[in-house]
mmCIF file with all atom_site columns, C-alpha atoms in Angstrom:
data_model
loop_
_atom_site.group_PDB
_atom_site.id
_atom_site.type_symbol
_atom_site.label_atom_id
_atom_site.label_alt_id
_atom_site.label_comp_id
_atom_site.label_asym_id
_atom_site.label_entity_id
_atom_site.label_seq_id
_atom_site.pdbx_PDB_ins_code
_atom_site.Cartn_x
_atom_site.Cartn_y
_atom_site.Cartn_z
_atom_site.occupancy
_atom_site.B_iso_or_equiv
_atom_site.pdbx_formal_charge
_atom_site.auth_seq_id
_atom_site.auth_comp_id
_atom_site.auth_asym_id
_atom_site.auth_atom_id
_atom_site.pdbx_PDB_model_num
ATOM 1   C CA . UNK A 1 1   ? 47.005  24.694  13.517  1.00 52.00 ? 523 UNK A CA 1
ATOM 2   C CA . UNK A 1 2   ? 44.304  23.536  15.878  1.00 53.00 ? 524 UNK A CA 1
ATOM 3   C CA . UNK A 1 3   ? 42.365  20.323  15.660  1.00 58.00 ? 525 UNK A CA 1
ATOM 4   C CA . UNK A 1 4   ? 38.678  20.661  16.300  1.00 59.00 ? 526 UNK A CA 1
ATOM 5   C CA . UNK A 1 5   ? 36.393  17.824  17.187  1.00 59.00 ? 527 UNK A CA 1
ATOM 6   C CA . UNK A 1 6   ? 34.099  16.635  14.399  1.00 59.00 ? 528 UNK A CA 1
ATOM 7   C CA . UNK A 1 7   ? 30.650  18.180  14.571  1.00 67.00 ? 529 UNK A CA 1
ATOM 8   C CA . UNK A 1 8   ? 28.809  15.078  13.483  1.00 67.00 ? 530 UNK A CA 1
ATOM 9   C CA . UNK A 1 9   ? 28.964  11.341  13.868  1.00 67.00 ? 531 UNK A CA 1
ATOM 10  C CA . UNK A 1 10  ? 30.442  9.198   11.186  1.00 68.00 ? 532 UNK A CA 1
ATOM 11  C CA . UNK A 1 11  ? 27.828  7.698   8.906   1.00 62.00 ? 533 UNK A CA 1
ATOM 12  C CA . UNK A 1 12  ? 27.060  4.043   9.083   1.00 60.00 ? 534 UNK A CA 1
ATOM 13  C CA . UNK A 1 13  ? 28.094  2.198   5.995   1.00 59.00 ? 535 UNK A CA 1
ATOM 14  C CA . UNK A 1 14  ? 25.096  1.523   3.775   1.00 56.00 ? 536 UNK A CA 1
ATOM 15  C CA . UNK A 1 15  ? 25.000  -2.164  2.971   1.00 61.00 ? 537 UNK A CA 1
ATOM 16  C CA . UNK A 1 16  ? 22.362  -1.908  0.269   1.00 59.00 ? 538 UNK A CA 1
ATOM 17  C CA . UNK A 1 17  ? 20.349  -4.783  1.701   1.00 68.00 ? 539 UNK A CA 1
ATOM 18  C CA . UNK A 1 18  ? 17.112  -2.804  2.077   1.00 77.00 ? 540 UNK A CA 1
ATOM 19  C CA . UNK A 1 19  ? 15.293  -1.432  -0.926  1.00 76.00 ? 541 UNK A CA 1
ATOM 20  C CA . UNK A 1 20  ? 11.590  -0.696  -1.424  1.00 80.00 ? 542 UNK A CA 1
ATOM 21  C CA . UNK A 1 21  ? 11.531  -0.431  -5.205  1.00 81.00 ? 543 UNK A CA 1
ATOM 22  C CA . UNK A 1 22  ? 9.979   -2.649  -7.884  1.00 82.00 ? 544 UNK A CA 1
ATOM 23  C CA . UNK A 1 23  ? 12.085  -5.475  -6.461  1.00 83.00 ? 545 UNK A CA 1
ATOM 24  C CA . UNK A 1 24  ? 11.338  -5.423  -2.737  1.00 83.00 ? 546 UNK A CA 1
ATOM 25  C CA . UNK A 1 25  ? 14.488  -6.154  -0.724  1.00 84.00 ? 547 UNK A CA 1
ATOM 26  C CA . UNK A 1 26  ? 14.021  -5.774  3.006   1.00 86.00 ? 548 UNK A CA 1
ATOM 27  C CA . UNK A 1 27  ? 17.094  -7.666  4.144   1.00 84.00 ? 549 UNK A CA 1
ATOM 28  C CA . UNK A 1 28  ? 16.725  -8.878  7.705   1.00 87.00 ? 550 UNK A CA 1
ATOM 29  C CA . UNK A 1 29  ? 13.248  -7.330  7.789   1.00 86.00 ? 551 UNK A CA 1
ATOM 30  C CA . UNK A 1 30  ? 11.860  -9.563  5.036   1.00 87.00 ? 552 UNK A CA 1
ATOM 31  C CA . UNK A 1 31  ? 8.735   -11.389 6.331   1.00 88.00 ? 553 UNK A CA 1
ATOM 32  C CA . UNK A 1 32  ? 8.808   -9.493  9.617   1.00 91.00 ? 554 UNK A CA 1
ATOM 33  C CA . UNK A 1 33  ? 5.327   -8.463  10.805  1.00 94.00 ? 555 UNK A CA 1
ATOM 34  C CA . UNK A 1 34  ? 4.663   -4.784  10.218  1.00 95.00 ? 556 UNK A CA 1
ATOM 35  C CA . UNK A 1 35  ? 2.043   -2.333  11.441  1.00 97.00 ? 557 UNK A CA 1
ATOM 36  C CA . UNK A 1 36  ? 0.071   0.398   9.752   1.00 97.00 ? 558 UNK A CA 1
ATOM 37  C CA . UNK A 1 37  ? 0.320   3.806   11.381  1.00 97.00 ? 559 UNK A CA 1
ATOM 38  C CA . UNK A 1 38  ? -3.201  3.261   12.744  1.00 97.00 ? 560 UNK A CA 1
ATOM 39  C CA . UNK A 1 39  ? -2.207  -0.066  14.307  1.00 97.00 ? 561 UNK A CA 1
ATOM 40  C CA . UNK A 1 40  ? 0.916   1.502   15.822  1.00 97.00 ? 562 UNK A CA 1
ATOM 41  C CA . UNK A 1 41  ? -1.212  4.302   17.307  1.00 97.00 ? 563 UNK A CA 1
ATOM 42  C CA . UNK A 1 42  ? -3.676  1.798   18.757  1.00 97.00 ? 564 UNK A CA 1
ATOM 43  C CA . UNK A 1 43  ? -0.871  -0.303  20.251  1.00 97.00 ? 565 UNK A CA 1
ATOM 44  C CA . UNK A 1 44  ? 1.052   2.589   21.790  1.00 96.00 ? 566 UNK A CA 1
ATOM 45  C CA . UNK A 1 45  ? -2.119  4.087   23.255  1.00 95.00 ? 567 UNK A CA 1
ATOM 46  C CA . UNK A 1 46  ? -3.100  0.725   24.769  1.00 95.00 ? 568 UNK A CA 1
ATOM 47  C CA . UNK A 1 47  ? 0.344   0.276   26.325  1.00 93.00 ? 569 UNK A CA 1
ATOM 48  C CA . UNK A 1 48  ? 0.301   3.818   27.707  1.00 93.00 ? 570 UNK A CA 1
ATOM 49  C CA . UNK A 1 49  ? -3.208  3.351   29.158  1.00 92.00 ? 571 UNK A CA 1
ATOM 50  C CA . UNK A 1 50  ? -2.041  0.154   30.847  1.00 92.00 ? 572 UNK A CA 1
ATOM 51  C CA . UNK A 1 51  ? 1.026   1.871   32.267  1.00 89.00 ? 573 UNK A CA 1
ATOM 52  C CA . UNK A 1 52  ? -1.098  4.755   33.565  1.00 88.00 ? 574 UNK A CA 1
ATOM 53  C CA . UNK A 1 53  ? -3.249  2.260   35.447  1.00 89.00 ? 575 UNK A CA 1
ATOM 54  C CA . UNK A 1 54  ? -0.101  0.791   36.999  1.00 88.00 ? 576 UNK A CA 1
ATOM 55  C CA . UNK A 1 55  ? 1.193   4.312   37.646  1.00 86.00 ? 577 UNK A CA 1
ATOM 56  C CA . UNK A 1 56  ? 4.363   3.506   35.692  1.00 83.00 ? 578 UNK A CA 1
ATOM 57  C CA . UNK A 1 57  ? 4.169   6.264   33.132  1.00 80.00 ? 579 UNK A CA 1
ATOM 58  C CA . UNK A 1 58  ? 7.362   7.701   31.728  1.00 83.00 ? 580 UNK A CA 1
ATOM 59  C CA . UNK A 1 59  ? 6.508   9.964   28.829  1.00 87.00 ? 581 UNK A CA 1
ATOM 60  C CA . UNK A 1 60  ? 9.699   10.845  27.043  1.00 91.00 ? 582 UNK A CA 1
ATOM 61  C CA . UNK A 1 61  ? 9.944   13.565  24.433  1.00 94.00 ? 583 UNK A CA 1
ATOM 62  C CA . UNK A 1 62  ? 10.329  10.905  21.744  1.00 94.00 ? 584 UNK A CA 1
ATOM 63  C CA . UNK A 1 63  ? 7.205   9.099   22.879  1.00 93.00 ? 585 UNK A CA 1
ATOM 64  C CA . UNK A 1 64  ? 5.168   12.294  22.937  1.00 93.00 ? 586 UNK A CA 1
ATOM 65  C CA . UNK A 1 65  ? 6.382   13.262  19.456  1.00 97.00 ? 587 UNK A CA 1
ATOM 66  C CA . UNK A 1 66  ? 5.604   9.765   18.171  1.00 96.00 ? 588 UNK A CA 1
ATOM 67  C CA . UNK A 1 67  ? 2.096   9.908   19.610  1.00 96.00 ? 589 UNK A CA 1
ATOM 68  C CA . UNK A 1 68  ? 1.553   13.365  18.098  1.00 96.00 ? 590 UNK A CA 1
ATOM 69  C CA . UNK A 1 69  ? 2.743   12.108  14.705  1.00 97.00 ? 591 UNK A CA 1
ATOM 70  C CA . UNK A 1 70  ? 0.479   9.063   14.849  1.00 97.00 ? 592 UNK A CA 1
ATOM 71  C CA . UNK A 1 71  ? -2.497  11.199  15.941  1.00 95.00 ? 593 UNK A CA 1
ATOM 72  C CA . UNK A 1 72  ? -2.043  13.280  12.802  1.00 94.00 ? 594 UNK A CA 1
ATOM 73  C CA . UNK A 1 73  ? -1.166  10.611  10.237  1.00 95.00 ? 595 UNK A CA 1
ATOM 74  C CA . UNK A 1 74  ? -3.022  7.481   11.380  1.00 95.00 ? 596 UNK A CA 1
ATOM 75  C CA . UNK A 1 75  ? -5.896  7.231   8.893   1.00 94.00 ? 597 UNK A CA 1
ATOM 76  C CA . UNK A 1 76  ? -8.159  5.206   11.154  1.00 95.00 ? 598 UNK A CA 1
ATOM 77  C CA . UNK A 1 77  ? -8.819  5.991   14.800  1.00 93.00 ? 599 UNK A CA 1
ATOM 78  C CA . UNK A 1 78  ? -11.484 3.436   15.786  1.00 94.00 ? 600 UNK A CA 1
ATOM 79  C CA . UNK A 1 79  ? -10.341 -0.066  16.748  1.00 95.00 ? 601 UNK A CA 1
ATOM 80  C CA . UNK A 1 80  ? -13.126 -1.703  14.698  1.00 95.00 ? 602 UNK A CA 1
ATOM 81  C CA . UNK A 1 81  ? -12.041 0.132   11.545  1.00 95.00 ? 603 UNK A CA 1
ATOM 82  C CA . UNK A 1 82  ? -8.382  -0.699  12.100  1.00 96.00 ? 604 UNK A CA 1
ATOM 83  C CA . UNK A 1 83  ? -9.271  -4.369  12.470  1.00 96.00 ? 605 UNK A CA 1
ATOM 84  C CA . UNK A 1 84  ? -11.502 -4.282  9.365   1.00 97.00 ? 606 UNK A CA 1
ATOM 85  C CA . UNK A 1 85  ? -8.695  -2.790  7.273   1.00 97.00 ? 607 UNK A CA 1
ATOM 86  C CA . UNK A 1 86  ? -6.280  -5.407  8.615   1.00 97.00 ? 608 UNK A CA 1
ATOM 87  C CA . UNK A 1 87  ? -8.695  -8.204  7.621   1.00 97.00 ? 609 UNK A CA 1
ATOM 88  C CA . UNK A 1 88  ? -9.007  -6.765  4.110   1.00 97.00 ? 610 UNK A CA 1
ATOM 89  C CA . UNK A 1 89  ? -5.247  -6.488  3.714   1.00 97.00 ? 611 UNK A CA 1
ATOM 90  C CA . UNK A 1 90  ? -4.553  -9.918  5.212   1.00 96.00 ? 612 UNK A CA 1
ATOM 91  C CA . UNK A 1 91  ? -6.850  -11.535 2.661   1.00 97.00 ? 613 UNK A CA 1
ATOM 92  C CA . UNK A 1 92  ? -4.393  -10.481 -0.063  1.00 97.00 ? 614 UNK A CA 1
ATOM 93  C CA . UNK A 1 93  ? -1.774  -13.138 0.554   1.00 96.00 ? 615 UNK A CA 1
ATOM 94  C CA . UNK A 1 94  ? -0.010  -12.266 -2.694  1.00 96.00 ? 616 UNK A CA 1
ATOM 95  C CA . UNK A 1 95  ? 1.227   -9.073  -1.021  1.00 96.00 ? 617 UNK A CA 1
ATOM 96  C CA . UNK A 1 96  ? 4.203   -8.840  1.318   1.00 95.00 ? 618 UNK A CA 1
ATOM 97  C CA . UNK A 1 97  ? 3.552   -7.766  4.910   1.00 96.00 ? 619 UNK A CA 1
ATOM 98  C CA . UNK A 1 98  ? 5.393   -4.501  4.231   1.00 95.00 ? 620 UNK A CA 1
ATOM 99  C CA . UNK A 1 99  ? 3.205   -3.753  1.193   1.00 96.00 ? 621 UNK A CA 1
ATOM 100 C CA . UNK A 1 100 ? 0.023   -4.406  3.163   1.00 97.00 ? 622 UNK A CA 1
ATOM 101 C CA . UNK A 1 101 ? 1.018   -2.035  5.942   1.00 97.00 ? 623 UNK A CA 1
ATOM 102 C CA . UNK A 1 102 ? 1.989   0.611   3.412   1.00 97.00 ? 624 UNK A CA 1
ATOM 103 C CA . UNK A 1 103 ? -1.403  0.334   1.709   1.00 98.00 ? 625 UNK A CA 1
ATOM 104 C CA . UNK A 1 104 ? -3.149  0.623   5.074   1.00 97.00 ? 626 UNK A CA 1
ATOM 105 C CA . UNK A 1 105 ? -1.108  3.679   6.046   1.00 97.00 ? 627 UNK A CA 1
ATOM 106 C CA . UNK A 1 106 ? -1.069  5.579   2.764   1.00 97.00 ? 628 UNK A CA 1
ATOM 107 C CA . UNK A 1 107 ? -4.746  5.033   1.835   1.00 95.00 ? 629 UNK A CA 1
ATOM 108 C CA . UNK A 1 108 ? -4.122  5.751   -1.835  1.00 96.00 ? 630 UNK A CA 1
ATOM 109 C CA . UNK A 1 109 ? -7.055  6.832   -3.984  1.00 95.00 ? 631 UNK A CA 1
ATOM 110 C CA . UNK A 1 110 ? -6.090  4.965   -7.134  1.00 97.00 ? 632 UNK A CA 1
ATOM 111 C CA . UNK A 1 111 ? -4.189  1.844   -8.091  1.00 97.00 ? 633 UNK A CA 1
ATOM 112 C CA . UNK A 1 112 ? -1.878  4.041   -10.158 1.00 97.00 ? 634 UNK A CA 1
ATOM 113 C CA . UNK A 1 113 ? -1.007  6.126   -7.098  1.00 98.00 ? 635 UNK A CA 1
ATOM 114 C CA . UNK A 1 114 ? -0.473  2.991   -4.986  1.00 97.00 ? 636 UNK A CA 1
ATOM 115 C CA . UNK A 1 115 ? 1.823   1.408   -7.574  1.00 97.00 ? 637 UNK A CA 1
ATOM 116 C CA . UNK A 1 116 ? 3.780   4.654   -7.877  1.00 97.00 ? 638 UNK A CA 1
ATOM 117 C CA . UNK A 1 117 ? 4.313   4.931   -4.124  1.00 97.00 ? 639 UNK A CA 1
ATOM 118 C CA . UNK A 1 118 ? 4.796   1.166   -3.641  1.00 97.00 ? 640 UNK A CA 1
ATOM 119 C CA . UNK A 1 119 ? 6.523   0.032   -6.871  1.00 96.00 ? 641 UNK A CA 1
ATOM 120 C CA . UNK A 1 120 ? 6.776   -3.607  -5.757  1.00 95.00 ? 642 UNK A CA 1
ATOM 121 C CA . UNK A 1 121 ? 2.996   -3.942  -6.208  1.00 96.00 ? 643 UNK A CA 1
ATOM 122 C CA . UNK A 1 122 ? 3.282   -3.664  -9.985  1.00 93.00 ? 644 UNK A CA 1
ATOM 123 C CA . UNK A 1 123 ? 3.515   -7.365  -10.807 1.00 92.00 ? 645 UNK A CA 1
ATOM 124 C CA . UNK A 1 124 ? 1.661   -8.746  -7.780  1.00 95.00 ? 646 UNK A CA 1
ATOM 125 C CA . UNK A 1 125 ? -1.898  -7.484  -8.075  1.00 96.00 ? 647 UNK A CA 1
ATOM 126 C CA . UNK A 1 126 ? -3.989  -6.299  -11.001 1.00 97.00 ? 648 UNK A CA 1
ATOM 127 C CA . UNK A 1 127 ? -5.081  -2.682  -11.200 1.00 97.00 ? 649 UNK A CA 1
ATOM 128 C CA . UNK A 1 128 ? -8.721  -3.794  -10.928 1.00 97.00 ? 650 UNK A CA 1
ATOM 129 C CA . UNK A 1 129 ? -8.165  -5.888  -7.779  1.00 97.00 ? 651 UNK A CA 1
ATOM 130 C CA . UNK A 1 130 ? -6.002  -3.202  -6.201  1.00 98.00 ? 652 UNK A CA 1
ATOM 131 C CA . UNK A 1 131 ? -8.551  -0.496  -6.982  1.00 98.00 ? 653 UNK A CA 1
ATOM 132 C CA . UNK A 1 132 ? -11.302 -2.608  -5.422  1.00 98.00 ? 654 UNK A CA 1
ATOM 133 C CA . UNK A 1 133 ? -9.203  -3.017  -2.256  1.00 98.00 ? 655 UNK A CA 1
ATOM 134 C CA . UNK A 1 134 ? -8.444  0.705   -2.126  1.00 97.00 ? 656 UNK A CA 1
ATOM 135 C CA . UNK A 1 135 ? -12.115 1.563   -2.620  1.00 97.00 ? 657 UNK A CA 1
ATOM 136 C CA . UNK A 1 136 ? -13.106 -0.743  0.244   1.00 96.00 ? 658 UNK A CA 1
ATOM 137 C CA . UNK A 1 137 ? -10.507 0.858   2.509   1.00 96.00 ? 659 UNK A CA 1
ATOM 138 C CA . UNK A 1 138 ? -11.685 4.342   1.505   1.00 94.00 ? 660 UNK A CA 1
ATOM 139 C CA . UNK A 1 139 ? -15.298 3.465   2.331   1.00 93.00 ? 661 UNK A CA 1
ATOM 140 C CA . UNK A 1 140 ? -14.266 2.634   5.881   1.00 91.00 ? 662 UNK A CA 1
ATOM 141 C CA . UNK A 1 141 ? -12.302 5.816   6.161   1.00 84.00 ? 663 UNK A CA 1
ATOM 142 C CA . UNK A 1 142 ? -14.870 8.215   4.717   1.00 62.00 ? 664 UNK A CA 1
ATOM 143 C CA . UNK A 1 143 ? -18.108 6.936   6.104   1.00 54.00 ? 665 UNK A CA 1
ATOM 144 C CA . UNK A 1 144 ? -17.263 5.568   9.529   1.00 46.00 ? 666 UNK A CA 1
ATOM 145 C CA . UNK A 1 145 ? -14.453 7.729   10.934  1.00 48.00 ? 667 UNK A CA 1
#
């Protein structure tokens, strides 16, 4: 009987500390600043531009795939629009940082959709206020981009 090496790594034990449901539990990531996909794209592109100027560019496969992903899924491409969305989201102090970045990345059309995808919003913001925020974000996306 031969022993063969395992074909996969052992799974890390899930501690259950992180949970993005109606009761938002982010464990060690609670209150940690987060970015929308658009902000992450802007940041990575700025860092890469700076490195190119210094001629210290090392584009790994992971970096290239990340940039490709962000190019496709970042809803806002212009710095001014990204900053405007961030200002809108920041004004809603009742929302967690994680919830704000999710709203800015998902760009939901309705408050119902947003509360389905981000269940922790349910008791934090009224449907009317959330819909107004979503509409404002959509205006930036549709008419300026």
